XYZ file of C-alpha atoms in Angstrom:
68
model
C 114.697 -38.015 -9.708
C 114.984 -35.275 -7.087
C 111.960 -34.336 -5.058
C 110.800 -30.727 -4.909
C 111.990 -30.473 -1.308
C 115.510 -31.673 -2.114
C 115.685 -29.331 -5.121
C 114.529 -26.424 -2.981
C 117.100 -27.303 -0.285
C 119.865 -27.410 -2.882
C 118.817 -24.008 -4.195
C 118.802 -22.444 -0.718
C 122.119 -24.106 0.035
C 123.765 -22.743 -3.108
C 122.403 -19.233 -2.503
C 123.800 -19.232 1.027
C 127.170 -20.635 -0.013
C 127.487 -18.072 -2.816
C 126.417 -15.188 -0.561
C 128.980 -16.269 2.056
C 131.763 -16.321 -0.511
C 130.643 -12.987 -2.002
C 130.727 -11.444 1.492
C 134.283 -12.707 1.954
C 133.380 -14.955 4.878
C 134.958 -18.310 5.584
C 132.647 -20.971 7.032
C 134.196 -20.243 10.429
C 133.670 -16.461 10.043
C 129.998 -16.945 9.216
C 129.553 -19.383 12.080
C 130.934 -16.829 14.533
C 128.837 -14.033 13.047
C 125.533 -15.862 13.378
C 126.243 -17.935 16.471
C 126.271 -21.341 14.832
C 129.008 -23.932 14.527
C 131.060 -24.450 11.385
C 129.471 -27.921 11.118
C 126.008 -26.360 11.110
C 127.017 -23.906 8.363
C 128.471 -26.746 6.287
C 125.260 -28.779 6.712
C 123.198 -25.782 5.562
C 125.448 -25.207 2.535
C 125.213 -28.888 1.616
C 121.411 -28.824 1.859
C 121.336 -31.251 4.783
C 119.951 -28.713 7.266
C 116.964 -26.543 6.402
C 115.949 -25.585 9.939
C 114.070 -22.284 9.543
C 115.601 -20.741 12.664
C 119.162 -21.458 11.568
C 118.450 -20.356 7.999
C 117.055 -17.055 9.270
C 120.160 -16.461 11.408
C 122.427 -17.124 8.433
C 120.320 -14.965 6.099
C 120.407 -12.113 8.605
C 124.180 -12.402 9.007
C 124.596 -12.301 5.222
C 122.028 -9.500 4.844
C 119.879 -11.597 2.525
C 116.203 -10.679 2.133
C 113.892 -12.939 4.088
C 110.775 -14.575 2.675
C 107.665 -13.753 4.655
């Protein structure tokens, strides 16, 4: 059974991955745009990295609304 935190991470990860694809970005393109590495983007999209600072940078690069 998944915990709430892992379910929430998966949801964030899928939203980011979908938004990246919809924007026409490759992982490498997004990494360059937000100043992260491709490995960091992949970890975020796989739900392994939920660092708020990195998530905010990715959300800003993809023009996603931020939660306050």
